[in-house]
Short mmCIF file of C-alpha atoms and ligand atoms in Angstrom, two decimals:
data_model
loop_
_atom_site.label_atom_id
_atom_site.label_comp_id
_atom_site.label_asym_id
_atom_site.label_seq_id
_atom_site.Cartn_x
_atom_site.Cartn_y
_atom_site.Cartn_z
CA MET R 7 97.40 98.64 84.69
CA LYS R 8 98.55 97.80 88.20
CA ALA R 9 95.92 97.80 90.95
CA ILE R 10 95.74 96.72 94.58
CA THR R 11 92.88 94.26 94.87
CA VAL R 12 91.27 91.99 97.38
CA GLU R 13 88.81 89.11 97.19
CA PRO R 14 86.29 90.40 99.72
CA LYS R 15 85.51 88.22 102.75
CA LYS R 16 88.63 86.13 102.05
CA PRO R 17 91.44 87.17 104.44
CA GLY R 18 94.96 87.37 103.03
CA THR R 19 93.93 87.82 99.39
CA ALA R 20 95.17 91.40 98.93
CA ARG R 21 97.67 91.73 96.09
CA LEU R 22 99.05 94.04 93.43
CA MET R 23 97.84 92.68 90.11
CA ASP R 24 97.16 93.64 86.50
CA MET R 25 93.61 94.81 85.95
CA PRO R 26 91.93 96.08 82.76
CA GLU R 27 92.05 99.85 82.11
CA PRO R 28 89.14 101.65 83.85
CA ASP R 29 85.79 101.22 82.16
CA LEU R 30 84.24 104.27 80.47
CA ARG R 31 81.07 103.40 82.38
CA ASP R 32 82.89 104.45 85.59
CA GLY R 33 82.94 108.05 84.33
CA SER R 34 84.03 110.28 81.48
CA ILE R 35 87.02 111.81 83.32
CA LEU R 36 90.24 109.80 83.17
CA VAL R 37 92.55 110.34 86.14
CA GLU R 38 96.12 109.34 86.90
CA ALA R 39 96.42 108.23 90.54
CA ILE R 40 98.76 110.28 92.73
CA ALA R 41 98.08 108.83 96.18
CA VAL R 42 95.52 106.88 98.15
CA GLY R 43 95.19 107.04 101.94
CA VAL R 44 94.86 103.88 103.98
CA CYS R 45 92.32 103.70 106.79
CA GLY R 46 90.86 101.19 109.22
CA THR R 47 88.17 100.22 106.71
CA ASP R 48 90.85 99.11 104.21
CA VAL R 49 92.50 97.01 106.92
CA GLU R 50 89.13 95.40 107.77
CA ILE R 51 88.52 94.63 104.09
CA THR R 52 91.92 92.97 103.70
CA GLU R 53 91.25 90.98 106.87
CA GLY R 54 88.12 89.59 105.20
CA LYS R 55 85.71 91.29 107.63
CA TYR R 56 84.07 93.82 105.30
CA GLY R 57 83.79 94.73 101.61
CA TRP R 58 81.94 93.53 98.52
CA ALA R 59 83.24 92.95 94.96
CA PRO R 60 81.36 94.41 91.98
CA PRO R 61 78.50 92.11 90.94
CA GLY R 62 79.77 89.14 88.92
CA GLN R 63 83.45 89.81 89.79
CA SER R 64 85.70 88.15 92.32
CA HIS R 65 88.10 91.07 92.94
CA LEU R 66 87.55 94.54 94.33
CA ILE R 67 90.07 97.32 93.70
CA LEU R 68 90.66 98.82 97.15
CA GLY R 69 90.96 102.47 98.13
CA HIS R 70 88.53 105.28 98.90
CA GLU R 71 90.79 108.15 100.06
CA SER R 72 91.91 109.31 96.65
CA LEU R 73 93.98 112.01 94.99
CA GLY R 74 94.67 112.10 91.28
CA ARG R 75 95.48 114.30 88.31
CA VAL R 76 93.10 114.65 85.37
CA ILE R 77 94.64 113.11 82.24
CA ASP R 78 91.58 113.54 80.05
CA PRO R 79 88.51 115.54 81.12
CA GLY R 80 86.38 113.81 78.46
CA THR R 81 83.17 115.69 77.75
CA SER R 82 83.35 117.73 80.96
CA THR R 83 84.04 121.43 80.62
CA ALA R 84 84.29 121.91 84.39
CA PHE R 85 87.62 120.04 84.57
CA LYS R 86 90.81 120.41 82.60
CA LYS R 87 93.91 118.32 82.07
CA GLY R 88 96.22 118.62 85.09
CA ASP R 89 93.51 119.45 87.68
CA LEU R 90 93.98 117.75 91.05
CA VAL R 91 90.83 115.82 91.91
CA VAL R 92 89.46 113.57 94.61
CA GLY R 93 86.64 111.08 93.98
CA ILE R 94 83.52 110.98 96.14
CA VAL R 95 83.15 107.55 97.78
CA ARG R 96 79.42 106.75 97.86
CA ARG R 97 76.91 106.49 95.02
CA PRO R 98 73.16 106.69 95.66
CA ASP R 99 71.04 103.57 95.62
CA PRO R 100 69.19 103.03 92.33
CA VAL R 101 65.66 102.88 93.81
CA PRO R 102 66.33 105.66 94.96
CA CYS R 103 65.34 106.00 98.60
CA PRO R 104 64.11 109.51 99.51
CA ASN R 105 67.49 110.52 100.95
CA CYS R 106 69.47 109.32 97.91
CA ALA R 107 66.91 111.02 95.66
CA VAL R 108 67.80 114.41 97.16
CA GLY R 109 71.58 113.85 97.12
CA GLU R 110 71.85 112.78 100.75
CA TRP R 111 73.36 109.40 99.89
CA ASP R 112 75.29 109.47 103.16
CA MET R 113 71.92 108.97 104.88
CA CYS R 114 70.77 106.14 102.53
CA ARG R 115 67.68 104.44 103.92
CA ASN R 116 67.67 101.06 102.17
CA GLY R 117 71.38 100.10 102.28
CA LEU R 118 71.52 99.64 98.50
CA TYR R 119 74.10 102.42 98.07
CA THR R 120 77.49 101.49 96.62
CA GLU R 121 80.94 102.76 97.69
CA ARG R 122 84.14 102.95 95.69
CA GLY R 123 86.75 100.60 97.06
CA ILE R 124 84.37 99.26 99.69
CA LYS R 125 81.00 98.14 98.36
CA GLU R 126 80.44 96.82 94.85
CA ILE R 127 82.39 99.42 92.87
CA HIS R 128 86.10 99.52 92.27
CA GLY R 129 88.16 101.94 94.33
CA TYR R 130 91.05 104.24 93.60
CA MET R 131 94.13 102.08 94.30
CA SER R 132 94.98 101.68 90.62
CA GLU R 133 97.37 103.55 88.33
CA ARG R 134 94.43 105.14 86.54
CA TRP R 135 90.77 105.54 87.43
CA ARG R 136 87.66 107.11 85.92
CA ILE R 137 85.10 109.30 87.59
CA GLU R 138 81.78 110.95 86.72
CA PRO R 139 82.15 114.77 86.70
CA GLU R 140 79.44 115.12 89.36
CA TYR R 141 81.42 112.89 91.75
CA ALA R 142 84.82 114.50 91.16
CA VAL R 143 85.90 117.25 93.56
CA LYS R 144 88.64 119.68 92.57
CA VAL R 145 91.19 120.36 95.30
CA ASP R 146 93.09 123.56 95.92
CA PRO R 147 96.26 123.02 93.82
CA SER R 148 98.40 124.50 96.60
CA LEU R 149 97.50 121.49 98.77
CA GLY R 150 99.40 119.12 96.49
CA LEU R 151 99.71 115.70 98.13
CA LEU R 152 97.78 116.97 101.16
CA GLY R 153 94.61 116.78 99.03
CA VAL R 154 94.59 113.07 99.92
CA LEU R 155 93.32 114.18 103.36
CA LEU R 156 90.07 115.46 101.88
CA GLU R 157 88.02 112.26 102.26
CA PRO R 158 88.70 111.80 106.00
CA THR R 159 87.98 115.52 106.44
CA THR R 160 84.53 115.00 104.86
CA VAL R 161 83.74 112.38 107.49
CA VAL R 162 84.41 114.82 110.35
CA THR R 163 82.64 117.63 108.49
CA LYS R 164 79.48 115.55 108.42
CA ALA R 165 79.84 114.69 112.12
CA MET R 166 80.19 118.38 112.98
CA GLU R 167 77.17 119.30 110.87
CA GLN R 168 75.15 116.63 112.67
CA ILE R 169 76.14 118.07 116.06
CA GLY R 170 75.30 121.60 114.91
CA MET R 171 71.90 120.59 113.55
CA ILE R 172 70.97 118.63 116.67
CA GLY R 173 72.34 121.34 118.95
CA ARG R 174 70.02 123.92 117.44
CA ARG R 175 66.97 122.07 118.82
CA SER R 176 67.54 124.40 121.81
CA TYR R 177 69.77 127.37 122.61
CA TRP R 178 73.16 126.20 121.32
CA GLU R 179 76.40 127.94 122.09
CA PRO R 180 78.97 125.17 122.56
CA LYS R 181 81.96 126.23 124.62
CA SER R 182 83.97 123.04 124.95
CA ILE R 183 84.08 120.19 122.47
CA LEU R 184 85.98 116.98 123.15
CA VAL R 185 87.45 114.75 120.47
CA THR R 186 88.35 111.23 121.58
CA GLY R 187 91.21 109.62 119.65
CA ALA R 188 94.06 111.52 118.01
CA GLY R 189 94.27 109.45 114.84
CA PRO R 190 93.69 111.10 111.44
CA ILE R 191 89.94 111.50 112.02
CA GLY R 192 90.38 112.93 115.52
CA LEU R 193 93.13 115.35 114.47
CA LEU R 194 91.19 116.49 111.40
CA ALA R 195 88.14 116.97 113.66
CA ALA R 196 90.20 119.15 116.02
CA LEU R 197 91.55 121.14 113.05
CA SER R 198 88.06 121.61 111.60
CA LEU R 199 86.58 122.66 114.95
CA LYS R 200 89.29 125.31 115.36
CA ILE R 201 88.87 126.56 111.79
CA TRP R 202 85.10 126.69 112.31
CA GLY R 203 85.61 128.92 115.35
CA ILE R 204 85.19 126.66 118.39
CA SER R 205 87.44 128.23 121.01
CA GLU R 206 87.86 125.36 123.47
CA VAL R 207 88.76 122.13 121.69
CA HIS R 208 90.02 119.17 123.75
CA VAL R 209 91.59 116.04 122.30
CA LEU R 210 92.03 112.90 124.36
CA ASP R 211 94.22 109.97 123.35
CA ARG R 212 96.06 107.20 125.18
CA MET R 213 99.45 108.35 123.80
CA GLU R 214 101.47 110.34 126.35
CA SER R 215 104.31 111.29 124.01
CA GLY R 216 105.13 111.27 120.31
CA SER R 217 103.84 113.78 117.78
CA LYS R 218 100.14 113.75 118.71
CA PRO R 219 100.27 115.99 121.81
CA ASP R 220 102.34 118.56 119.88
CA LEU R 221 100.04 118.47 116.86
CA VAL R 222 97.05 119.16 119.12
CA ARG R 223 98.80 122.02 120.94
CA GLU R 224 99.97 123.57 117.67
CA LEU R 225 96.28 123.95 116.77
CA GLY R 226 95.64 125.85 119.99
CA ALA R 227 93.67 122.88 121.34
CA ILE R 228 94.15 121.11 124.68
CA TYR R 229 95.64 117.60 124.81
CA HIS R 230 94.71 115.01 127.44
CA SER R 231 96.09 111.51 127.84
CA GLY R 232 94.29 108.98 129.98
CA ARG R 233 90.61 108.40 130.54
CA VAL R 234 87.58 110.49 129.65
CA ALA R 235 86.24 109.63 133.11
CA ASP R 236 89.10 111.60 134.69
CA LEU R 237 88.45 114.86 132.84
CA ASN R 238 87.45 117.72 135.13
CA PHE R 239 84.85 119.27 132.84
CA GLU R 240 81.66 118.22 131.08
CA PRO R 241 81.91 118.76 127.31
CA ASP R 242 79.02 120.32 125.39
CA ALA R 243 79.69 117.88 122.57
CA ILE R 244 81.97 114.92 121.93
CA ILE R 245 83.20 113.60 118.60
CA GLU R 246 84.07 109.99 119.40
CA CYS R 247 86.68 108.66 116.98
CA THR R 248 87.98 105.50 118.70
CA GLY R 249 85.08 103.04 118.54
CA VAL R 250 86.36 101.60 121.85
CA GLY R 251 83.57 100.44 124.20
CA GLN R 252 85.13 101.81 127.41
CA VAL R 253 85.76 105.22 125.84
CA ILE R 254 82.18 105.37 124.57
CA ALA R 255 80.83 104.39 128.00
CA ASP R 256 82.97 107.09 129.67
CA CYS R 257 81.73 109.66 127.11
CA ILE R 258 78.13 108.83 127.97
CA HIS R 259 78.84 109.46 131.65
CA LYS R 260 80.86 112.61 131.05
CA ILE R 261 78.78 114.54 128.49
CA GLY R 262 77.17 117.71 129.83
CA ALA R 263 73.42 118.24 130.14
CA SER R 264 71.83 118.77 126.69
CA GLY R 265 75.14 117.63 125.21
CA ILE R 266 75.62 115.56 122.09
CA ILE R 267 77.92 112.60 121.43
CA CYS R 268 78.62 111.89 117.79
CA LEU R 269 80.05 108.42 117.19
CA THR R 270 82.31 108.05 114.16
CA GLY R 271 84.48 105.06 115.12
CA VAL R 272 83.49 101.54 114.15
CA GLY R 273 84.50 99.10 116.86
CA GLN R 274 83.27 95.75 118.02
CA GLY R 275 82.63 94.02 121.33
CA GLY R 276 80.19 91.93 123.28
CA ALA R 277 76.54 92.61 124.02
CA ILE R 278 75.54 94.79 126.98
CA GLY R 279 72.82 93.82 129.39
CA ALA R 280 69.33 95.35 129.13
CA GLY R 281 69.64 96.75 132.67
CA VAL R 282 72.81 98.68 131.86
CA LEU R 283 71.21 99.97 128.69
CA ALA R 284 68.18 101.17 130.68
CA ASP R 285 70.52 103.10 133.01
CA VAL R 286 72.25 104.72 130.03
CA ALA R 287 68.86 105.60 128.55
CA ALA R 288 67.64 107.05 131.86
CA ALA R 289 70.72 109.29 132.12
CA ALA R 290 70.21 110.44 128.53
CA VAL R 291 66.53 111.19 129.16
CA LEU R 292 67.12 113.17 132.33
CA ARG R 293 69.89 115.27 130.74
CA ASN R 294 68.46 115.60 127.22
CA ASN R 295 71.50 113.92 125.71
CA VAL R 296 71.72 112.76 122.14
CA ILE R 297 73.98 109.95 120.96
CA VAL R 298 74.16 109.97 117.19
CA GLY R 299 76.08 107.84 114.71
CA SER R 300 77.60 109.43 111.63
CA VAL R 301 79.04 107.82 108.50
CA ASN R 302 80.13 109.00 105.07
CA ALA R 303 79.38 112.49 103.66
CA ASN R 304 77.25 114.21 101.04
CA LYS R 305 78.35 116.74 98.45
CA ARG R 306 77.74 119.79 100.65
CA GLN R 307 80.05 118.28 103.26
CA TRP R 308 82.67 117.49 100.61
CA TYR R 309 82.54 121.12 99.56
CA ARG R 310 82.88 122.37 103.14
CA ALA R 311 85.72 119.96 103.88
CA GLY R 312 87.53 121.37 100.84
CA LEU R 313 87.20 124.88 102.29
CA THR R 314 88.53 123.69 105.65
CA LEU R 315 91.61 122.06 104.11
CA ALA R 316 92.26 125.10 101.90
CA LYS R 317 92.39 127.26 105.06
CA ALA R 318 94.58 124.86 107.04
CA ASP R 319 98.26 125.37 107.73
CA ARG R 320 100.09 123.27 105.15
CA ALA R 321 103.05 122.50 107.46
CA TRP R 322 100.66 121.15 110.11
CA LEU R 323 98.73 119.05 107.59
CA ALA R 324 101.97 117.65 106.19
CA LYS R 325 102.82 116.21 109.61
CA LEU R 326 99.71 114.01 109.44
CA ILE R 327 101.16 112.04 106.53
CA THR R 328 103.68 110.03 108.46
CA ARG R 329 104.53 107.41 105.83
CA ARG R 330 104.40 107.06 102.04
CA GLU R 331 104.67 103.59 100.56
CA LYS R 332 105.03 102.46 96.96
CA PRO R 333 102.18 100.36 95.52
CA GLU R 334 104.38 97.24 95.55
CA ASN R 335 104.84 97.74 99.33
CA PHE R 336 101.12 98.03 99.98
CA MET R 337 101.28 95.34 102.70
CA HIS R 338 103.54 97.63 104.75
CA ALA R 339 101.05 100.43 104.26
CA LEU R 340 98.35 98.27 105.83
CA GLU R 341 100.44 97.58 108.95
CA ARG R 342 99.90 99.97 111.82
CA LYS R 343 103.06 101.26 113.46
CA PRO R 344 102.94 103.17 116.78
CA ASP R 345 103.87 106.58 115.31
CA ASP R 346 101.63 106.30 112.23
CA ILE R 347 98.96 108.87 111.70
CA LYS R 348 98.07 108.71 108.00
CA VAL R 349 99.87 106.30 105.70
CA VAL R 350 99.44 106.83 101.96
CA ILE R 351 100.26 104.67 98.99
CA GLN R 352 101.86 106.91 96.41
CA PHE R 353 101.36 106.00 92.75
CA SER R 354 102.99 109.08 91.17
CA GLU R 355 104.56 112.43 92.08
CA VAL R 356 102.28 115.47 92.46
C1 LIG O 19 84.59 105.66 104.70
C2 LIG O 19 83.16 106.06 104.41
C3 LIG O 19 82.29 104.82 104.29
C4 LIG O 19 82.45 103.96 105.53
C5 LIG O 19 81.58 102.72 105.53
C6 LIG O 19 84.66 104.72 105.87
O1 LIG O 19 85.98 104.28 106.04
O2 LIG O 19 85.38 106.80 104.96
O3 LIG O 19 83.11 106.81 103.22
O4 LIG O 19 80.94 105.21 104.15
O5 LIG O 19 83.81 103.61 105.67
O6 LIG O 19 81.78 101.87 104.46
#
């Protein structure tokens, strides 16, 4: 079968190649791929900066934002032929650490977890894939292709849960929540916040025109372009989705007293001096701020993300998928164009 693979840590090795049919050890459910979303992590892997092949193999099948159709449910009675499914990304470490032992693999303590399409297990960018019933999530059939947005929605669902849990350390009634970055994660965060009942949702992005401002306004949220430093309010919480150092620094200065910043973007940059860090720490101490990182998602968050997407306006969600590429054009899918929000590689029709 055809699969999009990479030799991890070797830039420029991504290609569409023939790979053996999926191994029964990957799971009893056989799935035909419909689409796989492309995200920054995939780009990093193809650039040789991230990613690990399965032990003893040189190639990793890419892809962790999946959508497929069950061809054969195997021994599982919970799934039937034709069901639309998405595969969970992370698997618990084998030790297991206490968090993985209780199903909170997203909070793995020893780093020995594995991730499909990212770390030591093949991903979903292949014509067919297998999945264990306990890691397959059924999607509302009325979502169709939009089910491919489930994985990024799980990432924001976890971030929101983290904010809620931390917020409840004291009286917590958030009025205004800011999302920085109007890419797929930021827009799905704004959508989720609105669906979860937050009245005042702000989204900030550098784009002044294009579809992003309209998408934000259509949700009933408020769009800002420019700098966080120039906002005329102090958010109760911020979901930071850019990973850009200056944006993060501005968020730290802007967050309200007792407010929480949840970092979801993975950026890079130079070291900061100890003195600057002490100033940041002092401000956080004196205003009871929390800066928390959030990655991946557990099964509860996958379930909740599914509920969010099921409630979302289909026409709005459809506007997030700005490009569909065929597997043979996967290199185009990995390129970022100015108007792109979510690009998907489509293997078959829904
Ligand atoms: C994925 C997560 C994963 C993280 C780190 C993200 O792109 O959405 O599931 O845990 O990368 O590998």
